[in-house]
Short mmCIF file of C-alpha atoms and ligand atoms in Angstrom, two decimals:
data_model
loop_
_atom_site.label_atom_id
_atom_site.label_comp_id
_atom_site.label_asym_id
_atom_site.label_seq_id
_atom_site.Cartn_x
_atom_site.Cartn_y
_atom_site.Cartn_z
CA MET A 1 51.85 101.02 91.06
CA ARG A 2 51.77 102.77 94.34
CA GLU A 3 54.18 101.66 96.99
CA LEU A 4 53.16 101.00 100.64
CA ASP A 5 55.65 100.11 103.33
CA SER A 6 54.22 97.21 105.48
CA ARG A 7 55.58 99.04 108.58
CA LEU A 8 52.80 101.65 108.24
CA ILE A 9 50.33 98.89 108.31
CA ALA A 10 51.82 97.34 111.37
CA GLU A 11 51.69 100.83 113.22
CA ALA A 12 48.15 101.66 111.98
CA VAL A 13 46.91 98.17 113.22
CA ALA A 14 48.65 98.66 116.60
CA ASP A 15 46.93 101.91 117.14
CA MET A 16 43.59 100.59 115.95
CA CYS A 17 43.72 97.71 118.42
CA VAL A 18 44.06 100.08 121.28
CA ARG A 19 41.33 102.46 120.04
CA ALA A 20 38.88 99.84 119.08
CA ASN A 21 39.13 98.34 122.62
CA THR A 22 38.83 101.70 124.52
CA VAL A 23 36.51 103.90 122.45
CA LEU A 24 33.06 102.63 121.68
CA PRO A 25 31.90 103.60 118.10
CA ASP A 26 29.50 106.57 117.81
CA ASP A 27 26.68 104.32 116.32
CA VAL A 28 26.73 101.98 119.36
CA ARG A 29 26.75 104.84 121.86
CA ALA A 30 23.79 106.41 120.08
CA ALA A 31 21.94 103.16 120.11
CA LEU A 32 22.61 102.48 123.74
CA ASP A 33 21.58 106.02 124.75
CA LEU A 34 18.39 105.74 122.69
CA ALA A 35 17.63 102.33 124.21
CA ARG A 36 18.11 103.79 127.82
CA ARG A 37 15.62 106.54 126.79
CA ASP A 38 13.00 104.01 125.81
CA GLU A 39 13.32 101.41 128.58
CA ASP A 40 10.79 101.50 131.30
CA GLY A 41 11.76 98.46 133.48
CA GLU A 42 13.75 99.56 136.60
CA ALA A 43 16.31 96.84 136.35
CA ALA A 44 16.83 97.26 132.62
CA ARG A 45 17.20 101.06 133.02
CA GLY A 46 19.75 100.53 135.86
CA ILE A 47 21.79 98.04 133.72
CA LEU A 48 21.78 100.41 130.71
CA ASP A 49 22.83 103.20 133.04
CA THR A 50 25.81 101.08 134.13
CA ILE A 51 26.73 100.22 130.50
CA ILE A 52 26.69 103.78 129.48
CA GLU A 53 28.71 104.90 132.49
CA ASN A 54 31.11 102.25 131.70
CA TYR A 55 31.73 103.11 128.07
CA ARG A 56 32.09 106.90 129.13
CA ALA A 57 34.65 105.97 131.78
CA ALA A 58 36.72 103.63 129.35
CA GLY A 59 39.76 104.97 127.66
CA PRO A 60 42.70 104.48 128.43
CA VAL A 61 41.25 101.40 130.05
CA PRO A 62 39.41 98.93 127.78
CA ILE A 63 35.63 98.90 127.66
CA CYS A 64 35.55 95.28 128.62
CA GLN A 65 38.18 92.93 130.16
CA ASP A 66 37.59 90.46 127.14
CA THR A 67 39.48 92.41 124.60
CA GLY A 68 38.84 89.54 122.11
CA LEU A 69 40.36 87.88 119.07
CA ALA A 70 41.77 90.60 116.81
CA CYS A 71 39.56 90.17 113.73
CA VAL A 72 41.30 92.31 110.82
CA PHE A 73 39.59 92.94 107.52
CA VAL A 74 41.75 94.36 104.86
CA GLU A 75 40.78 95.54 101.45
CA VAL A 76 43.81 95.80 99.14
CA GLY A 77 43.65 97.81 96.09
CA GLN A 78 44.90 96.00 93.00
CA ASP A 79 47.19 98.92 92.16
CA VAL A 80 49.12 99.14 95.26
CA HIS A 81 52.31 97.02 96.19
CA ILE A 82 52.87 96.36 99.86
CA SER A 83 56.56 95.85 100.59
CA GLY A 84 57.15 92.98 103.04
CA SER A 85 54.45 90.64 104.25
CA LEU A 86 50.95 91.80 104.90
CA THR A 87 50.29 88.94 107.32
CA ASP A 88 53.56 89.67 109.21
CA ALA A 89 52.69 93.33 109.44
CA VAL A 90 49.15 92.73 110.72
CA ASN A 91 50.31 90.34 113.28
CA ALA A 92 53.22 92.58 114.45
CA GLY A 93 50.61 95.39 114.91
CA VAL A 94 48.29 93.17 116.94
CA ALA A 95 51.10 92.10 119.17
CA LYS A 96 52.34 95.64 119.68
CA GLY A 97 48.89 97.03 120.29
CA TYR A 98 47.84 94.42 122.69
CA THR A 99 51.13 94.58 124.63
CA ASP A 100 51.58 98.32 124.77
CA GLY A 101 47.87 99.01 125.44
CA TYR A 102 47.93 96.38 128.31
CA LEU A 103 44.94 94.66 126.65
CA ARG A 104 44.22 91.03 127.63
CA LYS A 105 45.84 88.40 125.60
CA SER A 106 43.17 85.89 124.70
CA VAL A 107 44.80 83.48 122.17
CA VAL A 108 45.92 80.06 122.94
CA ARG A 109 48.34 78.22 120.65
CA ASP A 110 46.17 75.17 120.24
CA PRO A 111 42.49 74.60 120.59
CA LEU A 112 43.13 71.56 122.98
CA ASP A 113 46.40 72.20 124.79
CA ARG A 114 45.24 75.69 125.56
CA VAL A 115 48.69 77.47 126.23
CA ASN A 116 48.40 81.30 125.88
CA ILE A 117 50.56 82.66 123.16
CA ASP A 118 50.80 85.98 125.16
CA ASP A 119 50.73 88.61 122.41
CA ASN A 120 47.21 87.84 121.00
CA THR A 121 48.40 86.75 117.67
CA PRO A 122 47.62 85.42 115.10
CA ALA A 123 45.10 87.94 113.95
CA LEU A 124 41.90 86.66 112.18
CA LEU A 125 42.95 88.18 108.92
CA TYR A 126 40.34 88.47 106.09
CA THR A 127 41.67 89.89 102.89
CA GLU A 128 39.84 91.06 99.74
CA LEU A 129 41.24 92.59 96.49
CA VAL A 130 39.39 95.71 95.42
CA PRO A 131 39.92 98.27 92.64
CA GLY A 132 42.25 101.26 93.38
CA ASP A 133 45.51 101.87 95.08
CA ARG A 134 44.42 102.10 98.70
CA VAL A 135 44.39 99.67 101.60
CA LYS A 136 41.42 99.84 103.75
CA ILE A 137 41.72 98.24 107.31
CA THR A 138 39.15 97.41 109.68
CA VAL A 139 39.95 96.20 113.34
CA ALA A 140 37.04 94.56 115.08
CA PRO A 141 38.04 92.69 118.32
CA LYS A 142 35.45 89.98 119.16
CA GLY A 143 34.92 88.66 122.53
CA ALA A 144 34.03 84.90 123.25
CA GLY A 145 30.93 85.47 125.22
CA SER A 146 29.03 86.60 122.05
CA GLU A 147 31.02 84.67 119.52
CA ASN A 148 30.26 81.40 121.27
CA MET A 149 26.56 82.09 120.72
CA SER A 150 26.79 82.05 117.02
CA ARG A 151 25.14 79.47 114.85
CA ILE A 152 24.78 78.34 111.21
CA ALA A 153 22.06 76.32 109.57
CA MET A 154 21.95 74.90 106.07
CA LEU A 155 18.15 75.53 105.42
CA LYS A 156 16.08 74.06 102.58
CA PRO A 157 15.15 76.57 99.87
CA SER A 158 11.61 75.66 100.81
CA ASP A 159 12.18 77.08 104.29
CA GLY A 160 12.15 80.60 102.72
CA ILE A 161 12.02 83.82 104.74
CA GLY A 162 9.99 82.12 107.50
CA GLY A 163 12.72 79.58 108.03
CA VAL A 164 15.36 82.46 108.21
CA ARG A 165 13.09 84.35 110.79
CA ASP A 166 12.73 81.19 113.06
CA PHE A 167 16.44 80.38 112.92
CA VAL A 168 17.57 83.79 113.81
CA LEU A 169 14.90 84.00 116.74
CA GLU A 170 15.83 80.53 118.08
CA THR A 171 19.55 81.48 118.07
CA VAL A 172 18.84 84.76 120.05
CA ARG A 173 16.54 82.67 122.52
CA LEU A 174 19.20 80.00 123.01
CA ALA A 175 21.88 82.66 123.68
CA GLY A 176 19.76 84.31 126.37
CA PRO A 177 22.02 86.23 128.60
CA ASN A 178 25.30 84.65 127.61
CA PRO A 179 26.26 87.30 124.92
CA CYS A 180 25.91 90.25 127.28
CA PRO A 181 22.78 91.89 125.79
CA PRO A 182 21.82 94.28 124.47
CA ILE A 183 23.41 92.52 121.43
CA VAL A 184 23.98 93.50 117.69
CA VAL A 185 22.92 90.55 115.53
CA GLY A 186 24.77 89.83 112.21
CA VAL A 187 22.96 87.67 109.77
CA GLY A 188 24.52 86.08 106.65
CA ILE A 189 22.17 84.51 104.06
CA GLY A 190 23.32 82.77 100.85
CA GLY A 191 26.74 81.74 99.52
CA ASN A 192 27.73 78.40 100.93
CA PHE A 193 28.60 77.14 104.57
CA ASP A 194 31.69 79.36 105.06
CA LYS A 195 30.69 82.31 103.01
CA ALA A 196 27.46 82.61 105.07
CA ALA A 197 29.35 82.79 108.29
CA LEU A 198 31.66 85.49 106.89
CA LEU A 199 28.75 87.54 105.75
CA ALA A 200 27.20 87.30 109.16
CA LYS A 201 30.55 88.57 110.69
CA LYS A 202 30.85 91.33 108.04
CA ALA A 203 27.18 92.41 108.69
CA LEU A 204 28.51 93.42 112.22
CA LEU A 205 30.86 96.05 110.74
CA ARG A 206 27.88 97.97 109.49
CA PRO A 207 26.77 100.77 111.70
CA VAL A 208 24.00 99.98 114.08
CA GLY A 209 20.77 101.67 112.71
CA SER A 210 21.78 101.31 109.06
CA HIS A 211 19.86 99.07 106.72
CA ASN A 212 20.39 96.62 103.96
CA PRO A 213 19.74 98.60 100.64
CA ALA A 214 17.24 95.78 99.29
CA GLU A 215 13.67 96.61 100.71
CA MET A 216 12.87 92.97 101.44
CA TYR A 217 15.99 92.56 103.75
CA SER A 218 15.57 96.04 105.14
CA GLU A 219 11.98 95.14 106.25
CA LEU A 220 13.26 91.73 107.67
CA GLU A 221 15.80 93.63 109.78
CA SER A 222 13.25 95.83 111.35
CA GLU A 223 10.91 92.86 111.88
CA LEU A 224 13.51 90.77 113.53
CA LEU A 225 14.57 93.57 115.76
CA THR A 226 11.00 94.06 117.02
CA LEU A 227 10.62 90.27 117.60
CA ILE A 228 14.04 89.91 119.32
CA ASN A 229 13.11 92.87 121.56
CA ALA A 230 9.66 91.28 122.29
CA THR A 231 11.41 88.12 123.82
CA GLY A 232 11.89 90.17 127.12
CA ILE A 233 15.49 88.80 127.55
CA GLY A 234 16.58 92.47 128.15
CA PRO A 235 19.84 94.00 129.17
CA GLN A 236 22.16 91.42 130.71
CA GLY A 237 19.22 88.94 130.39
CA LEU A 238 17.53 90.44 133.45
CA GLY A 239 14.29 91.35 131.47
CA GLY A 240 13.27 94.43 129.51
CA ARG A 241 12.46 95.62 126.10
CA THR A 242 16.10 96.10 124.94
CA THR A 243 17.59 92.74 123.96
CA ALA A 244 19.07 93.83 120.66
CA LEU A 245 20.31 97.32 119.51
CA GLY A 246 20.25 96.20 115.67
CA VAL A 247 19.94 93.44 113.28
CA ASN A 248 22.22 93.61 110.14
CA ILE A 249 21.68 91.33 107.27
CA GLU A 250 24.07 90.67 104.45
CA THR A 251 23.26 88.49 101.44
CA MET A 252 24.94 86.86 98.34
CA PRO A 253 23.72 84.42 95.61
CA THR A 254 23.54 80.78 96.47
CA HIS A 255 23.12 77.22 95.03
CA ILE A 256 19.54 76.33 93.57
CA ALA A 257 19.38 73.58 96.36
CA SER A 258 20.76 75.65 99.33
CA LEU A 259 19.73 78.29 101.68
CA PRO A 260 22.62 78.86 104.28
CA CYS A 261 21.80 81.03 107.12
CA ALA A 262 24.38 82.17 109.80
CA VAL A 263 24.04 84.24 112.87
CA ASN A 264 26.97 86.12 114.41
CA ILE A 265 26.10 87.77 117.67
CA ASN A 266 27.96 90.78 119.14
CA CYS A 267 27.55 92.08 122.52
CA HIS A 268 26.94 95.77 123.56
CA VAL A 269 30.72 96.28 123.24
CA SER A 270 30.40 96.11 119.38
CA ARG A 271 33.86 97.31 118.44
CA HIS A 272 35.14 98.33 115.07
CA VAL A 273 37.64 100.90 113.77
CA THR A 274 38.42 101.63 110.22
CA GLU A 275 41.40 103.43 108.52
CA VAL A 276 42.39 103.87 104.94
CA LEU A 277 46.25 104.00 103.99
S1 SF4 B 301 30.41 89.27 125.55
FE1 SF4 B 301 31.13 91.46 125.18
S2 SF4 B 301 30.55 92.49 127.06
FE2 SF4 B 301 30.44 90.36 127.55
S3 SF4 B 301 32.53 89.65 128.42
FE3 SF4 B 301 32.59 89.31 126.12
S4 SF4 B 301 33.36 91.18 125.20
FE4 SF4 B 301 32.82 91.68 127.21
#
């Protein structure tokens, strides 16, 4: 059994919180650059120019003022023993990263009394047991502007692929300019109510431009991207052909009487950093 000191996890998470918030991932940069090349509307091109100038100027300052909830995905190998509490280590890392990195603290202690906790904890921690003796950590800060536009539907099995297509498009149309387009659209299909939502969020961790390995879903991703960009919502909702940079679909088996479909939207500041310890 391999031993791993939880303090190493805390240090890594602190560093990753800062990096995720100040350096836009290569896949998102490339998608934005490509979108700028293909845009023809004057306003849309101007907005994409500003977005590109912003991500280039970021670091050490954040890419966006909303440095988000700290979503932390941890895959724990079954053959590694972590000394100390994993949850405490992740939260210590988030508190240190958000404090030392001067990142905005966005967590309130209660959904109704709304008092800021002032260190951005607790993290939204998602753990999964996997084979091996490594610990894989992904930090994906998530702003509220895009998160608030997410939706889930318990479709009927007879709604089929058309029902999924309509629900995703309706969700993007309802969101309009609110999630700071161009957006990345995560879609989770299958499982149950909560698993579909988690699949949609995990879909956002996949690089923009990558595809679901199943041909049917890969084609649906491409079709949805075309349809979303045909809505004309455009960068920041001011019109144009670039409403989304990518659509990522993740699926899992489901009940014979269910067709859960969740949509988790991300903005153009689609942040994620991964490290393996
Ligand atoms: S939706 Fe994204 S770009 Fe818009 S304010 Fe929130 S984090 Fe920033």
